[in-house]
Amino acid sequence: MHFDQALHLLQSIGPQVDQNGLRIASRFYKQLENKYSAELQEIGSLELPSQSFELRILRLAQLMKHVTHQHESSELFKMVLLNEIKQTKSFILTYPDIVSTEIVDAVRVELGLSPMDPVLEAWRIVHHQLVETCRHFCKYKQQGDWSRLSVLLVAEGHHLGAIIDEAQYALMSGRTTTILHARSTKPSSKKMLSDLNLLTKQGLIFHSIQNEGWDEEIESFLELISIDDPIVFVSGSSRFIAEVQRTLEPLPVIFGPFVADGVLPS
């Protein structure tokens, strides 16, 4: 299942999460206490007062609500990444497999889902991508000003418009921002050209490569401009996204606004 397919599938249970979010979060944390007390003690989680524990439940319920109402994966990642990662050591990042197992189980029980329901697989996929991306970029908190980590936006063809929107946000946050546009024809929209011109005056670095599909020129150039480990957003077809992921691996790649060009699971 593609990440965006998973995210869109989770939207189908938005009303149930609204209604049962606190119960899901409560079950999740009770399961952690009952099964993993040693791991919790290792990172000091059991030392939190009861009020902080209740606040954690509330925050998890709010995060789940945000995920199940999110129409664009880039917006979800901006909340986690571009608004900064506050913790360098947390239970979620230290024990991601435990968290994935227990949050999926809590969702299953509280929503009355079967163990093979595709919604549960969607939770696993979204959780994994968020955790892996956070773990990758957490290391920069100890290397100077993490908030200045650069952003690379990659667009295929007509997806340039969506990437321009992301560039505006990234520039507002003060990050070095680069766009790579792989295209078959030049942009014809006067507004798009005007927006690009304005953003380049604000510091945007814009590269455009004309092509009829993925080729060695795009791959080599992408490797070159990603050498400083930027936060990478990509918009395009599933095949294009897969090529970008393969080229930049193990650097995490974020998809957005990015609707996968495949049939969503029923």
Short mmCIF file of C-alpha atoms in Angstrom, two decimals:
data_model
loop_
_atom_site.label_atom_id
_atom_site.label_comp_id
_atom_site.label_asym_id
_atom_site.label_seq_id
_atom_site.Cartn_x
_atom_site.Cartn_y
_atom_site.Cartn_z
CA MET A 1 0.00 0.00 0.00
CA HIS A 2 1.37 3.43 -1.00
CA PHE A 3 1.80 5.95 1.85
CA ASP A 4 -0.78 8.32 0.41
CA GLN A 5 -3.20 5.45 -0.08
CA ALA A 6 -2.73 4.58 3.58
CA LEU A 7 -3.28 8.19 4.64
CA HIS A 8 -6.43 8.47 2.54
CA LEU A 9 -7.74 5.17 3.93
CA LEU A 10 -7.30 6.45 7.48
CA GLN A 11 -9.57 9.36 6.60
CA SER A 12 -12.42 6.86 6.28
CA ILE A 13 -12.33 6.27 10.05
CA GLY A 14 -12.06 9.93 11.02
CA PRO A 15 -15.50 10.04 12.73
CA GLN A 16 -14.74 6.91 14.77
CA VAL A 17 -11.39 8.33 15.87
CA ASP A 18 -13.09 11.59 16.88
CA GLN A 19 -15.49 9.62 19.05
CA ASN A 20 -13.04 7.07 20.47
CA GLY A 21 -9.67 8.86 20.35
CA LEU A 22 -9.29 9.26 24.12
CA ARG A 23 -10.20 5.60 24.70
CA ILE A 24 -7.67 4.48 22.07
CA ALA A 25 -4.95 6.67 23.61
CA SER A 26 -5.79 5.48 27.15
CA ARG A 27 -5.66 1.83 26.11
CA PHE A 28 -2.35 2.43 24.34
CA TYR A 29 -0.65 3.93 27.38
CA LYS A 30 -2.10 1.33 29.76
CA GLN A 31 -0.73 -1.40 27.49
CA LEU A 32 2.70 0.24 27.58
CA GLU A 33 2.65 0.36 31.40
CA ASN A 34 1.47 -3.23 31.74
CA LYS A 35 3.85 -4.79 29.21
CA TYR A 36 6.92 -2.54 29.01
CA SER A 37 7.60 -1.07 32.45
CA ALA A 38 11.35 -1.70 32.14
CA GLU A 39 11.56 0.17 28.83
CA LEU A 40 9.50 3.03 30.23
CA GLN A 41 11.74 3.31 33.28
CA GLU A 42 14.79 3.37 31.03
CA ILE A 43 13.73 6.68 29.50
CA GLY A 44 12.07 8.03 32.65
CA SER A 45 8.48 7.97 31.42
CA LEU A 46 7.14 6.52 34.68
CA GLU A 47 8.41 9.54 36.60
CA LEU A 48 5.80 11.77 34.96
CA PRO A 49 3.03 13.00 37.28
CA SER A 50 -0.55 11.89 36.64
CA GLN A 51 -1.43 15.25 35.09
CA SER A 52 1.35 14.85 32.50
CA PHE A 53 0.14 11.31 31.81
CA GLU A 54 -3.36 12.64 31.13
CA LEU A 55 -1.87 15.32 28.92
CA ARG A 56 -0.03 12.63 26.93
CA ILE A 57 -3.33 10.82 26.35
CA LEU A 58 -4.94 14.03 25.17
CA ARG A 59 -2.06 14.84 22.82
CA LEU A 60 -2.07 11.35 21.31
CA ALA A 61 -5.82 11.58 20.73
CA GLN A 62 -5.32 14.96 19.05
CA LEU A 63 -2.50 13.61 16.87
CA MET A 64 -4.65 10.65 15.78
CA LYS A 65 -7.46 13.06 14.93
CA HIS A 66 -5.02 15.17 12.91
CA VAL A 67 -3.80 12.11 10.98
CA THR A 68 -7.28 10.83 10.15
CA HIS A 69 -8.41 14.24 8.92
CA GLN A 70 -5.30 15.05 6.90
CA HIS A 71 -5.81 15.26 3.14
CA GLU A 72 -2.21 16.05 2.27
CA SER A 73 0.73 14.04 3.56
CA SER A 74 3.01 17.06 3.28
CA GLU A 75 0.87 18.89 5.84
CA LEU A 76 1.23 15.99 8.26
CA PHE A 77 5.00 15.99 7.92
CA LYS A 78 5.25 19.76 8.23
CA MET A 79 3.62 19.43 11.62
CA VAL A 80 6.24 16.89 12.71
CA LEU A 81 9.34 18.17 10.90
CA LEU A 82 9.16 21.80 9.88
CA ASN A 83 7.69 22.79 13.25
CA GLU A 84 10.77 21.09 14.72
CA ILE A 85 11.32 17.80 16.51
CA LYS A 86 11.20 18.64 20.22
CA GLN A 87 12.54 15.38 21.63
CA THR A 88 15.83 13.71 20.81
CA LYS A 89 14.95 10.69 22.96
CA SER A 90 11.38 9.50 23.31
CA PHE A 91 9.64 6.16 23.65
CA ILE A 92 8.25 6.46 20.12
CA LEU A 93 11.67 6.96 18.56
CA THR A 94 13.49 4.52 20.86
CA TYR A 95 10.99 1.66 20.53
CA PRO A 96 9.08 2.27 17.27
CA ASP A 97 8.12 -1.39 16.79
CA ILE A 98 6.54 -1.58 20.25
CA VAL A 99 4.62 1.63 19.66
CA SER A 100 3.42 0.48 16.24
CA THR A 101 2.21 -2.86 17.63
CA GLU A 102 0.39 -1.37 20.59
CA ILE A 103 -1.22 1.58 18.82
CA VAL A 104 -2.52 -0.72 16.08
CA ASP A 105 -3.86 -3.12 18.71
CA ALA A 106 -5.56 -0.30 20.62
CA VAL A 107 -7.19 0.95 17.40
CA ARG A 108 -8.30 -2.60 16.57
CA VAL A 109 -9.94 -3.19 19.96
CA GLU A 110 -11.60 0.19 20.42
CA LEU A 111 -12.95 0.37 16.85
CA GLY A 112 -13.94 -3.29 16.74
CA LEU A 113 -11.87 -4.11 13.65
CA SER A 114 -10.77 -7.53 12.47
CA PRO A 115 -7.02 -8.30 12.71
CA MET A 116 -6.77 -8.25 8.89
CA ASP A 117 -8.63 -4.97 8.35
CA PRO A 118 -6.68 -2.82 5.83
CA VAL A 119 -7.08 0.18 8.15
CA LEU A 120 -4.62 -1.46 10.55
CA GLU A 121 -2.04 -1.90 7.80
CA ALA A 122 -2.57 1.77 6.91
CA TRP A 123 -1.75 2.74 10.53
CA ARG A 124 1.46 0.69 10.37
CA ILE A 125 2.57 2.36 7.13
CA VAL A 126 1.88 5.91 8.31
CA HIS A 127 3.50 5.27 11.70
CA HIS A 128 6.62 3.75 10.12
CA GLN A 129 7.13 6.64 7.70
CA LEU A 130 6.72 9.27 10.41
CA VAL A 131 9.10 7.51 12.79
CA GLU A 132 11.78 6.80 10.21
CA THR A 133 11.73 10.40 9.00
CA CYS A 134 11.93 11.76 12.54
CA ARG A 135 14.76 9.39 13.48
CA HIS A 136 16.75 10.43 10.43
CA PHE A 137 16.55 14.15 11.11
CA CYS A 138 16.84 14.06 14.91
CA LYS A 139 20.60 13.71 14.51
CA TYR A 140 20.78 17.28 13.22
CA LYS A 141 19.69 18.72 16.56
CA GLN A 142 23.25 18.17 17.76
CA GLN A 143 24.83 19.70 14.65
CA GLY A 144 24.10 23.39 15.07
CA ASP A 145 20.83 25.03 14.09
CA TRP A 146 18.55 22.14 13.11
CA SER A 147 15.83 24.57 12.06
CA ARG A 148 18.06 25.62 9.16
CA LEU A 149 18.19 22.13 7.61
CA SER A 150 17.57 22.67 3.91
CA VAL A 151 14.52 21.58 1.94
CA LEU A 152 14.58 19.91 -1.50
CA LEU A 153 11.33 19.84 -3.47
CA VAL A 154 11.12 17.55 -6.49
CA ALA A 155 8.25 17.80 -8.98
CA GLU A 156 7.28 15.83 -12.05
CA GLY A 157 5.55 17.69 -14.85
CA HIS A 158 2.29 19.40 -13.84
CA HIS A 159 2.96 18.75 -10.15
CA LEU A 160 5.13 21.88 -10.06
CA GLY A 161 2.25 23.97 -8.72
CA ALA A 162 1.96 21.89 -5.55
CA ILE A 163 5.71 22.06 -5.02
CA ILE A 164 5.65 25.85 -5.34
CA ASP A 165 3.18 25.97 -2.43
CA GLU A 166 5.60 23.91 -0.32
CA ALA A 167 8.48 26.19 -1.32
CA GLN A 168 6.61 29.23 -0.05
CA TYR A 169 6.18 27.59 3.35
CA ALA A 170 9.80 26.42 3.54
CA LEU A 171 11.15 29.86 2.67
CA MET A 172 8.93 31.44 5.33
CA SER A 173 10.57 29.13 7.89
CA GLY A 174 13.99 30.46 6.87
CA ARG A 175 15.28 27.28 5.28
CA THR A 176 17.50 27.01 2.20
CA THR A 177 15.01 25.79 -0.40
CA THR A 178 15.66 24.12 -3.75
CA ILE A 179 13.22 22.96 -6.44
CA LEU A 180 14.03 20.36 -9.08
CA HIS A 181 11.42 20.23 -11.84
CA ALA A 182 11.51 17.27 -14.24
CA ARG A 183 9.38 18.28 -17.21
CA SER A 184 8.54 17.50 -20.81
CA THR A 185 7.52 21.10 -21.59
CA LYS A 186 8.11 24.48 -20.01
CA PRO A 187 5.52 25.82 -17.54
CA SER A 188 2.91 27.80 -19.49
CA SER A 189 0.98 29.35 -16.61
CA LYS A 190 1.80 33.04 -16.25
CA LYS A 191 0.88 32.92 -12.55
CA MET A 192 3.20 29.97 -11.96
CA LEU A 193 6.07 31.73 -13.70
CA SER A 194 5.34 34.87 -11.72
CA ASP A 195 5.32 32.90 -8.45
CA LEU A 196 8.64 31.24 -9.32
CA ASN A 197 10.19 34.59 -10.18
CA LEU A 198 9.05 36.06 -6.86
CA LEU A 199 10.33 33.07 -4.89
CA THR A 200 13.75 33.15 -6.57
CA LYS A 201 14.05 36.77 -5.44
CA GLN A 202 13.35 35.50 -1.90
CA GLY A 203 16.17 32.96 -2.17
CA LEU A 204 14.63 29.93 -3.89
CA ILE A 205 17.09 27.85 -5.96
CA PHE A 206 15.26 26.54 -9.04
CA HIS A 207 16.46 23.82 -11.41
CA SER A 208 14.53 22.55 -14.42
CA ILE A 209 15.42 19.47 -16.48
CA GLN A 210 13.54 18.67 -19.69
CA ASN A 211 12.90 14.97 -20.18
CA GLU A 212 10.32 12.47 -21.38
CA GLY A 213 10.72 10.18 -18.36
CA TRP A 214 13.20 9.17 -15.70
CA ASP A 215 16.77 9.19 -17.00
CA GLU A 216 20.40 9.26 -15.85
CA GLU A 217 20.59 13.06 -16.05
CA ILE A 218 17.82 13.49 -13.49
CA GLU A 219 19.23 10.78 -11.25
CA SER A 220 22.77 12.21 -11.27
CA PHE A 221 21.59 15.76 -10.68
CA LEU A 222 19.28 14.66 -7.86
CA GLU A 223 22.17 12.89 -6.13
CA LEU A 224 24.29 16.03 -6.48
CA ILE A 225 21.79 18.51 -5.02
CA SER A 226 20.83 16.18 -2.14
CA ILE A 227 24.38 15.79 -0.87
CA ASP A 228 23.67 17.88 2.27
CA ASP A 229 20.83 15.56 3.43
CA PRO A 230 17.90 17.94 2.95
CA ILE A 231 14.30 17.31 3.94
CA VAL A 232 12.89 15.97 0.66
CA PHE A 233 9.34 16.44 -0.60
CA VAL A 234 8.34 14.89 -3.94
CA SER A 235 5.19 15.21 -6.01
CA GLY A 236 4.51 13.08 -9.07
CA SER A 237 3.35 9.70 -10.29
CA SER A 238 3.91 6.59 -8.19
CA ARG A 239 6.70 5.52 -10.57
CA PHE A 240 8.42 8.89 -10.32
CA ILE A 241 8.20 8.86 -6.51
CA ALA A 242 9.63 5.34 -6.43
CA GLU A 243 12.60 6.43 -8.58
CA VAL A 244 13.31 9.37 -6.29
CA GLN A 245 13.15 7.10 -3.24
CA ARG A 246 15.50 4.57 -4.84
CA THR A 247 17.99 7.26 -5.83
CA LEU A 248 18.07 8.95 -2.42
CA GLU A 249 17.87 5.86 -0.20
CA PRO A 250 18.33 5.81 2.79
CA LEU A 251 17.36 9.49 2.92
CA PRO A 252 13.62 9.61 3.75
CA VAL A 253 11.36 11.01 1.04
CA ILE A 254 8.08 12.73 1.90
CA PHE A 255 5.14 12.60 -0.50
CA GLY A 256 2.59 15.35 -0.94
CA PRO A 257 -0.11 16.67 -1.98
CA PHE A 258 0.44 13.83 -3.93
CA VAL A 259 -2.47 11.54 -4.63
CA ALA A 260 -1.18 8.12 -5.69
CA ASP A 261 -2.16 7.10 -9.18
CA GLY A 262 -3.57 3.77 -8.10
CA VAL A 263 -6.89 2.40 -6.90
CA LEU A 264 -7.46 2.81 -3.20
CA PRO A 265 -8.23 -0.41 -1.33
CA SER A 266 -11.89 -1.03 -0.57
#
